[in-house]
Short mmCIF file of C-alpha atoms in Angstrom, two decimals:
data_model
loop_
_atom_site.label_atom_id
_atom_site.label_comp_id
_atom_site.label_asym_id
_atom_site.label_seq_id
_atom_site.Cartn_x
_atom_site.Cartn_y
_atom_site.Cartn_z
CA MET W 137 0.00 0.00 0.00
CA SER W 138 1.30 3.39 -0.93
CA PRO W 139 2.15 5.65 2.02
CA THR W 140 -0.13 8.31 0.56
CA ASP W 141 -3.04 5.92 0.05
CA GLU W 142 -6.38 6.98 1.49
CA GLY W 143 -6.22 3.84 3.62
CA GLN W 144 -5.10 6.18 6.37
CA ALA W 145 -8.58 7.77 6.08
CA ASP W 146 -7.33 11.32 6.44
CA PRO W 147 -3.73 12.53 6.30
CA GLY W 148 -4.20 15.14 9.00
CA PRO W 149 -2.37 18.43 9.14
CA GLY W 150 1.09 16.86 9.20
CA PRO W 151 4.02 17.46 11.54
CA GLY W 152 2.78 20.94 12.39
CA ALA W 153 -0.26 19.63 14.26
CA ARG W 154 -1.13 21.25 17.57
CA PRO W 155 0.67 19.81 20.57
CA GLY W 156 -1.10 17.50 22.94
CA GLY W 157 -1.35 13.88 23.97
CA VAL W 158 -2.15 10.78 21.96
CA GLY W 159 -5.69 9.58 21.41
CA LEU W 160 -6.07 5.89 20.57
CA VAL W 161 -9.31 4.85 18.86
CA LEU W 162 -10.18 1.15 18.68
CA GLY W 163 -13.17 0.40 16.50
CA ALA W 164 -15.81 -2.32 16.31
CA GLY W 165 -15.31 -5.57 14.47
CA GLY W 166 -16.18 -8.69 16.46
CA VAL W 167 -13.66 -11.46 17.06
CA ALA W 168 -11.71 -10.46 13.95
CA GLY W 169 -11.70 -6.86 15.15
CA SER W 170 -10.04 -7.74 18.44
CA ALA W 171 -7.41 -9.75 16.59
CA PHE W 172 -6.85 -6.92 14.11
CA HIS W 173 -6.27 -4.49 17.00
CA ALA W 174 -3.74 -6.86 18.54
CA GLY W 175 -1.72 -7.07 15.32
CA VAL W 176 -1.82 -3.35 14.61
CA LEU W 177 -0.84 -2.28 18.12
CA ALA W 178 1.94 -4.85 18.41
CA ALA W 179 3.46 -3.62 15.13
CA ILE W 180 3.25 0.04 16.16
CA GLU W 181 5.09 -0.65 19.41
CA GLU W 182 7.70 -2.81 17.64
CA VAL W 183 8.58 -0.02 15.22
CA THR W 184 8.18 3.11 17.33
CA GLY W 185 8.82 1.85 20.87
CA TRP W 186 5.63 3.61 21.96
CA ASP W 187 3.50 1.63 24.40
CA PRO W 188 -0.25 2.10 23.67
CA ARG W 189 -0.91 1.82 27.40
CA ARG W 190 0.56 5.34 27.61
CA ALA W 191 -2.18 6.88 25.42
CA THR W 192 -3.78 9.99 26.88
CA VAL W 193 -7.26 8.76 25.97
CA VAL W 194 -8.32 5.32 24.73
CA VAL W 195 -11.68 5.17 22.94
CA GLY W 196 -13.27 1.77 22.43
CA THR W 197 -16.35 0.73 20.50
CA SER W 198 -17.74 -2.81 20.73
CA ALA W 199 -14.78 -5.19 20.25
CA GLY W 200 -12.52 -2.15 20.60
CA SER W 201 -13.89 -1.52 24.08
CA ILE W 202 -12.60 -4.93 25.19
CA THR W 203 -9.13 -4.23 23.81
CA ALA W 204 -9.19 -0.71 25.29
CA THR W 205 -10.09 -2.04 28.72
CA SER W 206 -7.37 -4.70 28.48
CA LEU W 207 -4.79 -2.00 27.79
CA ARG W 208 -5.97 0.11 30.71
CA ALA W 209 -5.84 -2.99 32.90
CA GLY W 210 -2.14 -3.23 32.03
CA LEU W 211 -2.00 -5.86 29.28
CA SER W 212 0.94 -5.30 26.93
CA THR W 213 0.67 -5.38 23.15
CA ALA W 214 2.93 -8.43 23.10
CA ASP W 215 0.46 -10.24 25.35
CA LEU W 216 -2.50 -9.01 23.31
CA LEU W 217 -0.89 -10.58 20.26
CA ALA W 218 0.09 -13.77 22.08
CA ARG W 219 -3.44 -14.22 23.44
CA SER W 220 -4.94 -13.72 19.98
CA GLU W 221 -2.52 -16.24 18.49
CA GLY W 222 -3.04 -18.78 21.26
CA ARG W 223 0.56 -18.52 22.49
CA PRO W 224 1.63 -18.31 26.15
CA MET W 225 1.55 -14.80 27.59
CA SER W 226 4.15 -13.25 29.86
CA PRO W 227 3.91 -13.94 33.60
CA ALA W 228 2.32 -10.50 34.06
CA GLY W 229 -0.26 -11.16 31.35
CA THR W 230 -0.99 -14.64 32.67
CA HIS W 231 -1.56 -13.24 36.15
CA LEU W 232 -3.82 -10.48 34.85
CA PHE W 233 -6.02 -12.97 32.98
CA GLN W 234 -5.89 -15.70 35.60
CA ALA W 235 -9.53 -15.18 36.55
CA VAL W 236 -10.62 -14.58 32.95
CA GLY W 237 -9.36 -17.87 31.59
CA PRO W 238 -8.76 -18.79 27.94
CA LEU W 239 -10.49 -17.04 25.09
CA ARG W 240 -14.02 -18.33 24.60
CA ALA W 241 -15.96 -18.64 21.38
CA PRO W 242 -18.79 -16.12 20.92
CA PRO W 243 -22.34 -17.38 21.50
CA PRO W 244 -23.91 -19.05 18.45
CA LEU W 245 -25.75 -16.68 16.14
CA ARG W 246 -29.41 -16.58 17.11
CA PRO W 247 -31.16 -13.58 15.56
CA ALA W 248 -34.19 -12.27 17.39
CA THR W 249 -37.61 -12.91 15.85
CA THR W 250 -40.05 -11.21 18.25
CA MET W 251 -41.14 -7.88 16.84
CA ARG W 252 -41.42 -4.79 19.01
CA SER W 253 -44.85 -3.55 19.95
CA PRO W 254 -46.55 -1.05 17.60
CA GLY W 255 -46.65 1.46 20.45
CA ASP W 256 -42.91 1.16 21.05
CA ILE W 257 -42.16 1.59 17.35
CA ALA W 258 -44.49 4.60 17.09
CA ALA W 259 -42.86 6.27 20.09
CA ARG W 260 -39.36 5.84 18.68
CA LEU W 261 -40.37 7.11 15.25
CA GLY W 262 -42.14 10.05 16.87
CA ARG W 263 -38.99 11.05 18.74
CA ALA W 264 -36.99 10.75 15.52
CA ALA W 265 -39.45 12.98 13.67
CA THR W 266 -39.32 15.72 16.29
CA ARG W 267 -35.53 15.49 16.73
CA PRO W 268 -34.24 14.37 13.31
CA LEU W 269 -30.58 15.26 14.00
CA GLU W 270 -30.33 13.53 17.36
CA ALA W 271 -29.62 9.99 16.09
CA ARG W 272 -28.03 8.43 13.04
CA PRO W 273 -30.19 6.12 10.88
CA LEU W 274 -28.50 2.89 11.99
CA ALA W 275 -28.74 3.90 15.63
CA LEU W 276 -32.45 4.60 15.17
CA LEU W 277 -32.89 1.27 13.38
CA ALA W 278 -31.28 -0.51 16.32
CA GLY W 279 -34.27 0.52 18.43
CA LEU W 280 -36.81 -0.66 15.84
CA ILE W 281 -35.60 -4.13 14.84
CA PRO W 282 -36.48 -7.13 17.03
CA GLN W 283 -34.66 -6.97 20.33
CA GLY W 284 -31.81 -9.44 20.78
CA THR W 285 -32.09 -12.18 23.39
CA VAL W 286 -28.54 -13.55 23.76
CA ALA W 287 -27.01 -12.56 27.11
CA THR W 288 -23.76 -10.59 27.16
CA ASP W 289 -22.52 -12.68 30.10
CA VAL W 290 -19.37 -13.85 28.31
CA ILE W 291 -18.31 -10.22 27.83
CA TRP W 292 -19.34 -9.06 31.31
CA GLU W 293 -17.50 -11.93 33.00
CA GLY W 294 -14.33 -11.35 30.99
CA ILE W 295 -14.13 -7.68 31.96
CA ALA W 296 -15.04 -8.39 35.58
CA GLY W 297 -12.36 -11.08 35.68
CA MET W 298 -9.66 -8.49 35.05
CA ALA W 299 -10.60 -7.06 38.46
CA LEU W 300 -10.12 -3.42 37.54
CA GLY W 301 -12.66 -2.41 40.14
CA ALA W 302 -13.28 1.28 39.56
CA TRP W 303 -12.62 2.96 36.24
CA PRO W 304 -8.89 3.39 35.58
CA ALA W 305 -7.22 6.67 36.45
CA LYS W 306 -6.24 7.28 32.81
CA HIS W 307 -9.02 8.14 30.38
CA LEU W 308 -10.99 5.16 29.05
CA TRP W 309 -14.02 6.06 26.92
CA VAL W 310 -16.47 3.31 25.98
CA CYS W 311 -19.06 4.06 23.29
CA ALA W 312 -22.63 2.71 23.40
CA VAL W 313 -26.01 3.72 21.95
CA ARG W 314 -29.05 4.49 24.09
CA GLU W 315 -31.74 2.34 22.56
CA ARG W 316 -34.80 4.52 23.09
CA ASP W 317 -33.50 7.47 21.07
CA GLY W 318 -30.35 6.27 19.29
CA ARG W 319 -28.12 8.74 21.12
CA LEU W 320 -24.42 7.99 21.47
CA VAL W 321 -23.27 7.85 25.09
CA VAL W 322 -19.58 7.76 25.97
CA PHE W 323 -19.15 5.91 29.23
CA GLY W 324 -16.13 7.04 31.18
CA ARG W 325 -16.73 10.58 29.94
CA ASP W 326 -20.49 11.16 30.16
CA ALA W 327 -21.18 8.69 32.99
CA ARG W 328 -19.34 5.97 34.89
CA PRO W 329 -21.47 2.90 35.55
CA ALA W 330 -19.85 -0.40 36.51
CA LEU W 331 -17.13 -0.98 33.92
CA PRO W 332 -18.27 -4.52 32.95
CA ASP W 333 -21.75 -3.13 32.29
CA ALA W 334 -20.37 -0.35 30.09
CA VAL W 335 -18.26 -2.72 27.98
CA ALA W 336 -21.09 -5.27 27.69
CA ALA W 337 -23.39 -2.47 26.49
CA SER W 338 -20.84 -1.32 23.92
CA CYS W 339 -20.71 -4.90 22.55
CA ALA W 340 -24.47 -5.62 22.54
CA ILE W 341 -25.03 -6.11 18.80
CA PRO W 342 -28.64 -5.04 18.02
CA GLY W 343 -30.93 -7.91 17.09
CA PHE W 344 -28.51 -10.47 18.54
CA PHE W 345 -27.39 -9.59 22.07
CA ALA W 346 -29.94 -8.42 24.58
CA PRO W 347 -29.59 -4.71 25.40
CA VAL W 348 -27.75 -3.95 28.63
CA GLU W 349 -29.67 -1.96 31.22
CA ILE W 350 -27.75 0.83 32.92
CA GLY W 351 -29.45 3.36 35.16
CA GLY W 352 -32.89 2.31 33.95
CA GLU W 353 -31.98 2.74 30.26
CA ALA W 354 -31.27 0.06 27.66
CA PHE W 355 -28.02 0.36 25.71
CA VAL W 356 -26.73 -1.43 22.60
CA ASP W 357 -23.56 -1.62 20.52
CA GLY W 358 -21.79 1.71 19.95
CA GLY W 359 -21.06 0.54 16.40
CA ALA W 360 -24.68 1.34 15.56
CA HIS W 361 -23.66 4.99 15.72
CA SER W 362 -20.26 4.57 14.05
CA PRO W 363 -17.82 1.67 13.77
CA SER W 364 -15.06 3.98 15.02
CA ASN W 365 -16.56 7.03 16.81
CA ALA W 366 -13.20 8.78 16.45
CA ASP W 367 -14.73 12.23 16.64
CA VAL W 368 -15.63 11.85 20.31
CA LEU W 369 -12.05 13.09 20.75
CA LEU W 370 -13.02 16.54 19.50
CA GLY W 371 -12.14 18.89 22.33
CA ALA W 372 -9.86 16.36 24.02
CA ASP W 373 -6.27 17.33 24.75
CA VAL W 374 -4.74 15.24 21.97
CA GLY W 375 -2.55 16.33 19.08
CA LEU W 376 -2.19 12.88 17.49
CA VAL W 377 -5.04 10.41 16.94
CA LEU W 378 -4.28 6.80 16.03
CA VAL W 379 -7.21 4.75 14.76
CA SER W 380 -7.48 0.99 14.33
CA SER W 381 -10.61 0.45 12.23
CA PRO W 382 -11.33 -3.24 11.54
CA MET W 383 -14.73 -2.70 9.90
CA SER W 384 -13.61 -0.35 7.11
CA GLU W 385 -11.00 -0.97 4.41
CA ALA W 386 -7.90 0.61 2.96
CA GLY W 387 -7.69 1.88 -0.59
CA ARG W 388 -10.02 3.56 -3.05
CA ARG W 389 -10.62 0.54 -5.26
CA ALA W 390 -13.92 -1.21 -4.58
CA ARG W 391 -14.01 -4.99 -4.27
CA VAL W 392 -16.68 -7.43 -5.43
CA ALA W 393 -17.69 -8.89 -2.07
CA LEU W 394 -20.77 -9.19 0.10
CA ASP W 395 -19.24 -7.07 2.84
CA GLU W 396 -18.10 -4.30 0.48
CA PRO W 397 -21.07 -1.89 1.00
CA GLY W 398 -20.67 -2.05 4.77
CA ARG W 399 -16.93 -1.53 4.62
CA ARG W 400 -17.30 1.40 2.22
CA TRP W 401 -19.80 3.01 4.58
CA ALA W 402 -17.46 2.48 7.54
CA ARG W 403 -14.60 4.01 5.56
CA LEU W 404 -16.68 7.07 4.67
CA ALA W 405 -17.79 7.49 8.28
CA LEU W 406 -14.20 7.32 9.52
CA GLY W 407 -13.07 9.75 6.84
CA SER W 408 -15.69 12.26 7.94
CA GLU W 409 -14.67 11.91 11.59
CA ALA W 410 -10.99 12.26 10.71
CA ARG W 411 -11.65 15.47 8.76
CA ARG W 412 -13.38 17.01 11.76
CA LEU W 413 -10.45 16.07 13.96
CA ARG W 414 -8.02 17.52 11.42
CA ARG W 415 -9.93 20.81 11.33
CA SER W 416 -9.58 20.96 15.12
CA GLY W 417 -5.79 20.78 14.68
CA ALA W 418 -5.17 17.11 15.40
CA HIS W 419 -3.02 14.82 13.30
CA VAL W 420 -4.85 11.59 12.34
CA LEU W 421 -3.43 8.27 11.21
CA ALA W 422 -5.77 5.32 10.67
CA PHE W 423 -5.02 1.66 10.09
CA GLN W 424 -7.67 -0.15 8.07
CA PRO W 425 -7.68 -3.70 6.66
CA THR W 426 -5.85 -4.10 3.38
CA PRO W 427 -7.14 -6.50 0.68
CA GLU W 428 -4.71 -9.08 2.05
CA ASP W 429 -6.11 -8.58 5.55
CA LEU W 430 -9.68 -8.90 4.30
CA ALA W 431 -8.88 -12.19 2.57
CA VAL W 432 -7.88 -13.59 5.96
CA ILE W 433 -10.75 -11.98 7.90
CA GLY W 434 -13.37 -13.44 5.54
CA LEU W 435 -17.07 -12.64 5.63
CA ASN W 436 -17.74 -13.73 9.22
CA PRO W 437 -15.98 -11.43 11.71
CA MET W 438 -17.24 -13.59 14.58
CA ASP W 439 -15.35 -16.71 13.41
CA PRO W 440 -12.99 -17.63 16.30
CA THR W 441 -11.00 -20.08 14.17
CA ARG W 442 -9.46 -17.17 12.22
CA ARG W 443 -8.39 -15.16 15.27
CA GLY W 444 -4.69 -16.07 15.19
CA ALA W 445 -4.35 -15.74 11.43
CA VAL W 446 -6.02 -12.30 11.47
CA ALA W 447 -3.70 -11.03 14.22
CA ARG W 448 -0.60 -12.25 12.37
CA GLN W 449 -1.73 -10.79 9.06
CA ALA W 450 -2.64 -7.42 10.63
CA ARG W 451 0.79 -7.22 12.24
CA GLU W 452 2.54 -7.98 8.95
CA SER W 453 0.50 -5.46 6.94
CA THR W 454 1.03 -2.80 9.60
CA LEU W 455 4.78 -3.44 9.62
CA ARG W 456 4.80 -2.95 5.85
CA ARG W 457 2.88 0.30 6.25
CA LEU W 458 5.29 1.49 8.92
CA ALA W 459 8.24 0.80 6.64
CA HIS W 460 7.24 3.85 4.56
CA ALA W 461 9.12 7.02 5.48
CA ASP W 462 5.90 9.06 5.22
CA THR W 463 4.17 6.95 7.86
CA ARG W 464 7.18 7.07 10.19
CA THR W 465 7.21 10.86 9.85
CA ARG W 466 3.59 11.01 10.93
CA LEU W 467 4.38 8.85 13.93
CA ARG W 468 7.42 10.89 14.94
CA PRO W 469 5.63 12.36 18.00
CA LEU W 470 5.46 8.84 19.45
CA MET W 471 9.23 8.50 19.30
CA GLU W 472 10.09 11.84 20.91
#
């Protein structure tokens, strides 16, 4: 991939960006998304020496919220990669995940079939009509389709097993969508419920997982608002924003594939968010799956049998990207 390819979503203002910390954005993407994050972050640390655990703010959406929480709990990128590949972790990583146990397969796909009541649908549509700019179409749709029934226990238990207790001292922002009106809520910034609840809500795929109730409100996957939600960093004290976006794709050339429309939409959404961040003075560098990455990911991002292969491929493609002088220049603030 060319170092000037639009795979980076938005080139940002360059080395003259305003000073500030580093914002790390980890997008949605299921099992494959978590593995993609592991490969990308491991490669970045290998090349730059920068430890993602030092990020000023870590933003996580859906699968990205699990990786973000793992980083804030103290898991290294080397251990993230080892866990994704099924290799032994360091003693520190093994201790941290002692109560979590080995990676578990996601629950079997069981789409909901029970329709919402006409009154519920009418109320949601009425709110959308009176406040048309409050929610994005997919976020609104999440509150109209049949409600999921699969419990998010596997996610809740994994986060609780890391025994973080209270929210970490360093900024951790977890994105979820309030079901009744489609509004994006950033837990850790807007409110601080129990951390396992926040992450489970961020991962509650509409129509599959049951919504997670927090403070009397039902919440679903933050990816219904945006697969990346990078622009929640507007106004944050960050001069460099790194994005790992498993649900979009690098390059301008369209593919002939069933997932192509969704990936094009995710790419456009990220590009729009990156432009807003650039206008605010931040430098933005995004890592999106290359065609080679997508061949390994396949059409089912929840397939646990591909986890190790996806992590390895993402690391290799990121290392190739980082070999370009242009990319290294953009990452210079990490090495200072």
